[in-house]
Coordinates of C-alpha atoms and ligand atoms in Angstrom, one line a residue:
M160 CA -11.8 249.5 100.2
T161 CA -11.2 246.9 97.6
N162 CA -9.3 248.3 94.7
L163 CA -11.1 247.3 91.6
V164 CA -9.5 249.9 89.3
Q165 CA -8.2 247.7 86.6
N166 CA -5.4 249.6 84.8
K167 CA -7.7 252.4 83.7
G168 CA -8.1 255.9 84.9
T169 CA -11.1 256.9 87.0
E170 CA -12.2 259.2 84.2
D171 CA -13.1 256.1 82.1
K172 CA -15.4 254.8 84.7
L173 CA -19.1 255.0 84.0
L174 CA -20.3 253.0 87.0
D175 CA -18.7 252.4 90.3
V176 CA -20.4 250.2 92.9
H177 CA -19.0 250.2 96.4
H178 CA -20.0 247.6 99.0
I179 CA -23.6 247.3 97.9
K180 CA -25.9 245.3 100.1
K181 CA -29.6 244.6 99.6
Y182 CA -31.3 242.8 102.4
F183 CA -35.0 242.0 102.2
P184 CA -36.7 241.9 105.6
I185 CA -38.6 238.7 106.4
K186 CA -41.7 239.4 108.6
G187 CA -43.1 236.8 110.9
G188 CA -45.5 236.3 113.8
I189 CA -48.8 238.0 114.3
L190 CA -47.0 241.4 114.9
K191 CA -45.4 241.1 111.4
R192 CA -42.1 242.0 112.9
T193 CA -38.8 241.6 111.0
V194 CA -37.6 238.2 112.1
A195 CA -34.7 237.7 109.6
H196 CA -33.2 239.1 106.5
L197 CA -32.8 237.6 103.1
K198 CA -29.3 238.8 101.9
A199 CA -29.9 239.0 98.2
V200 CA -26.8 241.2 97.5
D201 CA -24.2 241.1 100.2
D202 CA -21.3 243.5 99.8
V203 CA -20.7 243.8 96.1
S204 CA -18.1 246.2 94.6
F205 CA -17.0 246.6 91.0
S206 CA -16.5 249.2 88.3
V207 CA -17.7 249.3 84.7
F208 CA -15.7 251.3 82.2
K209 CA -17.2 253.3 79.3
G210 CA -17.9 251.2 76.3
E211 CA -17.2 247.8 77.9
T212 CA -19.5 244.9 78.7
L213 CA -19.3 243.5 82.1
G214 CA -21.0 240.1 82.3
I215 CA -22.5 239.0 85.5
V216 CA -23.0 235.3 85.9
G217 CA -24.4 233.1 88.6
E218 CA -27.1 230.5 89.0
S219 CA -30.7 231.5 89.6
G220 CA -31.1 233.1 93.1
S221 CA -27.6 234.5 93.3
G222 CA -28.8 238.1 93.4
K223 CA -28.1 239.3 89.9
S224 CA -31.5 240.9 89.1
T225 CA -31.6 242.5 92.5
L226 CA -28.2 244.0 91.9
G227 CA -29.3 245.4 88.5
R228 CA -32.5 246.9 90.1
V229 CA -30.5 248.5 92.9
I230 CA -28.1 250.1 90.4
L231 CA -31.0 251.5 88.5
R232 CA -32.5 252.6 91.8
L233 CA -35.7 250.6 91.1
L234 CA -34.8 249.2 94.6
D235 CA -33.1 251.2 97.4
P236 CA -29.8 249.7 98.5
T237 CA -29.6 248.6 102.2
E238 CA -26.0 249.8 102.3
G239 CA -23.2 251.0 100.0
E240 CA -22.7 253.6 97.3
I241 CA -23.3 253.8 93.6
Y242 CA -21.5 256.3 91.4
F243 CA -22.7 257.0 87.9
N244 CA -20.3 259.2 85.9
G245 CA -18.8 260.2 89.3
D246 CA -22.1 261.3 90.8
E247 CA -23.3 259.4 93.9
I248 CA -26.8 258.2 93.1
S249 CA -27.4 255.7 95.8
K250 CA -29.0 258.2 98.3
L251 CA -31.0 260.3 95.8
K252 CA -34.7 260.6 96.3
Q253 CA -36.8 258.9 93.6
R254 CA -37.7 262.4 92.2
Q255 CA -34.0 263.1 91.8
V256 CA -33.2 259.7 90.2
R257 CA -35.5 260.6 87.3
S258 CA -32.9 262.7 85.5
Y259 CA -30.5 259.7 85.6
R260 CA -33.0 257.3 84.2
R261 CA -32.5 258.4 80.6
D262 CA -28.8 257.5 80.9
M263 CA -29.5 254.1 82.4
Q264 CA -32.0 251.6 80.9
M265 CA -32.8 248.0 81.5
V266 CA -33.8 245.2 79.2
F267 CA -35.6 242.5 81.1
Q268 CA -35.5 238.7 80.8
D269 CA -39.2 238.1 80.1
P270 CA -40.2 239.6 76.7
F271 CA -43.8 238.6 77.5
G272 CA -44.3 240.1 81.0
S273 CA -42.2 243.2 80.5
L274 CA -44.2 244.8 77.8
N275 CA -47.7 246.3 78.5
S276 CA -50.0 244.2 76.2
K277 CA -52.5 247.1 75.9
M278 CA -50.0 249.3 74.2
S279 CA -49.1 249.2 70.5
V280 CA -45.5 248.9 69.5
A281 CA -45.4 252.6 68.6
E282 CA -46.7 253.6 72.0
L283 CA -44.3 251.2 73.8
I284 CA -41.3 252.5 71.9
E285 CA -42.2 256.1 72.1
E286 CA -43.2 256.1 75.8
P287 CA -39.6 256.9 77.1
L288 CA -39.6 259.9 74.8
L289 CA -43.0 261.0 76.0
V290 CA -41.8 260.8 79.7
Q291 CA -38.3 262.1 79.3
T292 CA -38.3 264.6 76.5
N293 CA -40.3 267.5 75.0
L294 CA -40.2 266.1 71.4
S295 CA -43.3 266.7 69.3
R296 CA -45.5 263.9 68.1
Q297 CA -43.9 263.9 64.7
E298 CA -40.4 263.8 66.1
R299 CA -41.3 260.9 68.4
K300 CA -42.7 259.0 65.5
E301 CA -39.6 259.6 63.4
R302 CA -37.3 258.6 66.2
A303 CA -39.4 255.4 66.8
I304 CA -39.3 254.4 63.1
K305 CA -35.6 254.9 63.0
I306 CA -34.9 252.8 66.1
M307 CA -37.3 250.1 64.9
E308 CA -35.3 249.8 61.7
K309 CA -32.0 249.7 63.7
V310 CA -33.2 246.7 65.8
G311 CA -34.6 244.8 62.8
L312 CA -38.3 245.5 63.2
R313 CA -40.5 246.7 60.3
A314 CA -41.8 250.2 60.6
D315 CA -45.1 248.9 59.2
D316 CA -45.6 246.9 62.4
R317 CA -45.8 250.1 64.5
L318 CA -49.5 249.7 65.2
K319 CA -49.5 246.0 66.1
Y320 CA -49.6 244.8 69.7
P321 CA -46.9 242.7 71.6
H322 CA -48.9 239.5 71.4
E323 CA -48.6 239.6 67.6
F324 CA -44.9 239.1 67.8
S325 CA -42.5 236.2 68.5
G326 CA -40.3 236.2 71.7
G327 CA -37.3 237.3 69.7
Q328 CA -39.2 240.2 68.1
R329 CA -40.6 241.2 71.5
Q330 CA -37.1 241.4 72.8
R331 CA -36.3 243.7 69.9
I332 CA -39.1 245.9 70.9
S333 CA -37.7 246.0 74.5
I334 CA -34.3 246.9 73.1
A335 CA -35.7 249.6 71.0
R336 CA -37.6 251.0 74.0
A337 CA -34.3 251.0 76.0
L338 CA -32.2 252.6 73.3
I339 CA -34.6 255.3 71.9
I340 CA -33.6 257.6 74.7
N341 CA -29.9 257.4 74.0
P342 CA -28.8 255.9 77.3
Q343 CA -25.1 255.4 78.3
L344 CA -25.6 252.3 80.3
V345 CA -27.9 249.4 79.5
I346 CA -28.5 246.7 82.1
C347 CA -29.4 243.6 80.2
D348 CA -31.0 241.1 82.6
E349 CA -30.9 237.7 80.9
P350 CA -32.3 239.3 77.7
V351 CA -32.0 236.0 75.7
S352 CA -32.7 233.4 78.4
A353 CA -36.3 233.0 77.4
L354 CA -35.6 232.7 73.7
D355 CA -34.9 229.7 71.5
V356 CA -31.3 228.9 71.1
S357 CA -31.5 229.7 67.4
I358 CA -32.8 233.2 68.1
Q359 CA -30.4 233.9 71.0
A360 CA -27.4 234.4 68.7
Q361 CA -29.4 236.8 66.5
V362 CA -30.4 239.0 69.4
L363 CA -26.9 238.8 70.9
N364 CA -25.3 239.9 67.6
L365 CA -27.8 242.7 67.3
M366 CA -27.0 243.9 70.8
K367 CA -23.3 243.8 70.0
D368 CA -23.8 245.8 66.8
L369 CA -25.9 248.4 68.6
Q370 CA -23.3 248.7 71.3
D371 CA -20.7 249.6 68.7
E372 CA -23.0 251.9 66.8
F373 CA -24.2 253.8 69.9
S374 CA -21.1 253.5 72.1
L375 CA -23.1 251.8 74.8
T376 CA -21.9 250.3 78.1
Y377 CA -23.5 247.0 79.0
L378 CA -24.0 245.2 82.3
F379 CA -25.0 241.9 80.9
I380 CA -26.6 239.4 83.3
A381 CA -26.8 235.7 82.5
H382 CA -27.1 232.4 84.4
D383 CA -24.5 230.5 82.5
L384 CA -21.2 231.3 81.0
S385 CA -22.0 230.3 77.5
V386 CA -24.3 233.3 76.8
V387 CA -21.9 236.0 78.0
K388 CA -18.8 234.5 76.3
H389 CA -18.9 236.5 73.1
I390 CA -20.4 239.8 74.3
S391 CA -18.4 240.4 77.5
D392 CA -15.0 242.1 78.0
R393 CA -14.9 241.2 81.7
I394 CA -17.0 238.8 83.7
A395 CA -18.0 238.8 87.4
V396 CA -19.2 235.5 88.9
M397 CA -21.8 235.9 91.6
Y398 CA -22.6 233.3 94.3
L399 CA -25.2 233.9 97.0
G400 CA -25.1 237.7 96.8
R401 CA -21.3 238.0 96.5
I402 CA -18.8 238.3 93.7
V403 CA -16.5 235.3 94.0
E404 CA -14.4 236.0 90.9
I405 CA -14.0 238.8 88.5
A406 CA -11.6 238.8 85.5
P407 CA -11.1 239.7 81.9
K408 CA -13.0 237.2 79.7
R409 CA -10.0 235.3 78.4
A410 CA -8.5 234.9 81.9
L411 CA -11.8 233.7 83.2
Y412 CA -12.4 231.1 80.5
D413 CA -8.7 229.9 80.3
N414 CA -7.7 230.1 83.9
A415 CA -10.8 230.1 86.2
L416 CA -9.6 230.2 89.7
H417 CA -12.7 229.8 91.9
P418 CA -14.0 226.2 92.2
Y419 CA -17.5 227.7 91.5
T420 CA -16.4 229.3 88.3
Q421 CA -14.7 226.0 87.3
G422 CA -17.9 224.2 88.0
L423 CA -19.9 226.7 85.9
L424 CA -17.5 226.1 83.0
A425 CA -17.7 222.4 83.4
S426 CA -21.4 222.6 83.0
I427 CA -21.4 224.4 79.6
P428 CA -22.2 221.9 76.9
I429 CA -19.2 221.6 74.7
I430 CA -20.2 222.6 71.2
D431 CA -17.6 224.8 69.6
T432 CA -14.2 223.6 68.6
D433 CA -12.6 226.4 70.6
D434 CA -13.6 224.7 73.8
T435 CA -12.9 221.1 72.9
K436 CA -9.2 221.8 72.5
Q437 CA -9.0 222.9 76.0
E438 CA -8.8 220.4 78.8
R439 CA -11.6 221.3 81.2
K440 CA -11.3 220.8 84.9
K441 CA -14.3 218.7 85.8
T442 CA -15.5 220.2 89.1
R443 CA -19.2 219.7 88.6
I444 CA -21.4 221.6 91.0
T445 CA -23.8 219.5 92.9
G446 CA -26.6 220.3 95.4
D447 CA -28.7 223.4 95.7
L448 CA -27.9 227.0 96.4
P449 CA -28.1 227.5 100.2
S450 CA -30.7 229.9 101.5
P451 CA -29.7 233.5 101.4
V452 CA -31.5 233.9 104.8
N453 CA -29.0 231.6 106.5
P454 CA -25.9 231.6 104.3
P455 CA -23.0 229.3 105.3
T456 CA -20.4 230.8 107.6
G457 CA -17.1 231.7 106.1
C458 CA -17.0 231.0 102.4
P459 CA -20.6 230.9 101.0
F460 CA -19.6 228.2 98.5
R461 CA -18.0 225.8 101.0
T462 CA -21.0 223.6 101.4
R463 CA -20.8 222.6 97.7
C464 CA -17.1 223.0 97.2
P465 CA -15.1 219.8 96.6
L466 CA -11.9 221.6 97.7
A467 CA -13.3 223.1 101.0
H468 CA -11.1 222.8 104.0
E469 CA -11.3 223.8 107.6
R470 CA -10.5 227.5 107.2
C471 CA -13.4 227.9 104.7
S472 CA -16.0 227.5 107.3
V473 CA -14.4 229.9 109.7
E474 CA -13.2 232.8 107.6
R475 CA -14.8 234.6 104.8
P476 CA -12.4 234.8 101.9
E477 CA -11.9 238.4 100.5
L478 CA -11.9 239.2 96.8
K479 CA -8.2 239.5 96.1
S480 CA -5.8 239.3 93.2
P481 CA -3.4 236.3 93.5
E482 CA -1.7 237.0 90.2
N483 CA -2.5 240.4 88.7
D484 CA -4.8 243.3 89.5
E485 CA -7.2 242.4 86.8
H486 CA -8.1 238.9 88.1
L487 CA -9.6 238.8 91.5
V488 CA -10.9 235.8 93.4
A489 CA -12.5 235.2 96.8
C490 CA -11.1 231.8 97.8
H491 CA -8.7 230.5 100.5
L492 CA -6.9 228.2 98.0
Y493 CA -5.1 231.3 96.8
T494 CA -4.3 233.0 100.1
Ligands
ADP112 P1 -31.1 236.1 90.3 O1 -31.5 237.2 89.4 O2 -29.6 235.9 90.4 O3 -31.8 234.8 90.0 P2 -32.5 237.5 92.4 O4 -31.8 238.9 92.5 O5 -33.8 237.5 91.6 O6 -31.5 236.5 91.8 O7 -32.9 237.0 93.8 C1 -31.9 236.9 94.8 C2 -32.6 236.4 96.1 O8 -33.4 237.5 96.6 C3 -33.5 235.2 95.9 O9 -33.4 234.4 97.0 C4 -34.9 235.9 95.8 O10 -35.9 235.0 96.3 C5 -34.8 237.1 96.7 N1 -35.6 238.2 96.3 C6 -35.6 238.9 95.1 N2 -36.5 239.9 95.1 C7 -37.1 239.9 96.4 C8 -38.1 240.7 97.0 N3 -38.6 241.7 96.3 N4 -38.4 240.4 98.2 C9 -37.9 239.4 98.9 N5 -36.9 238.6 98.4 C10 -36.5 238.8 97.1
MG113 MG1 -32.7 237.2 87.7

């Protein structure tokens, strides 16, 4: 088993994911038999420690949302184990998963599609309390008003409907809904990707403040490295259903090892001075993501990798640490 314990004791682990796979069957022919599988998540292992933010980055289609949904048990894993606070939750029945739901919440990418437009803000925010607790009407209302103020919404807006709000405000509603139940882990699935750049920073800062105030642990999904830079402690880079590199944030930005990570870094527009000082390796990524139905043999990135050599098409590189235990990479350049 890959050792992903990164200088911390097991008691600090909130989430532990072992060799998770999620394959979607592809049906074909008149008999609708399974003719192939789409390997959305293909053998992913990592840990998340209490209070930290693990960023998960990769271009669209790399399996990030599927991974988040499997961890929350909104989807059943095809293989692998998920431990939450030491309890194995990967094989629980949906009925048994319910008690874990209050400890694990998700904020979705689309602030428009993810909120029921027929419900008022108060109903939306109070819903988790209604489902998960026995709080009275008055108590629910008080908790909702309190959390609305924490996320920067006006309590007076309680009776309005989602369409009356901007994208940024809607995402604040989603965040309030996720936090009202006092979760330990929040899976943030591209929570700012649909927002204007000017609003993104506000929502990210809010999420950071809320994390400190409520001792939250975040799994923070994004499709580019600029968004997760400030919020993450460690970052995992996903490509075609696999983690190709995982490292503490500084190590990843200053010393990216995987050619894919280097390519992602090269594609961030340079705006802040912090970045301009640093000489970037310009390995731009070209071409499209291969199909997860027929992924390349050996290294999944080899078809787009400027540094691919013969071994890359034959042998799948394992996630290993060439330098120290905290920085793992799956690439034959380092083995
Ligand atoms: P990301 O969030 O990184 O963009 P996704 O997890 O949404 O990636 O998707 C990974 C792959 O799995 C994609 O090829 C996508 O088309 C496929 N996929 C996602 N959900 C399903 C599903 N319910 N059924 C079949 N294929 C799916
Ligand atoms: Mg996604």
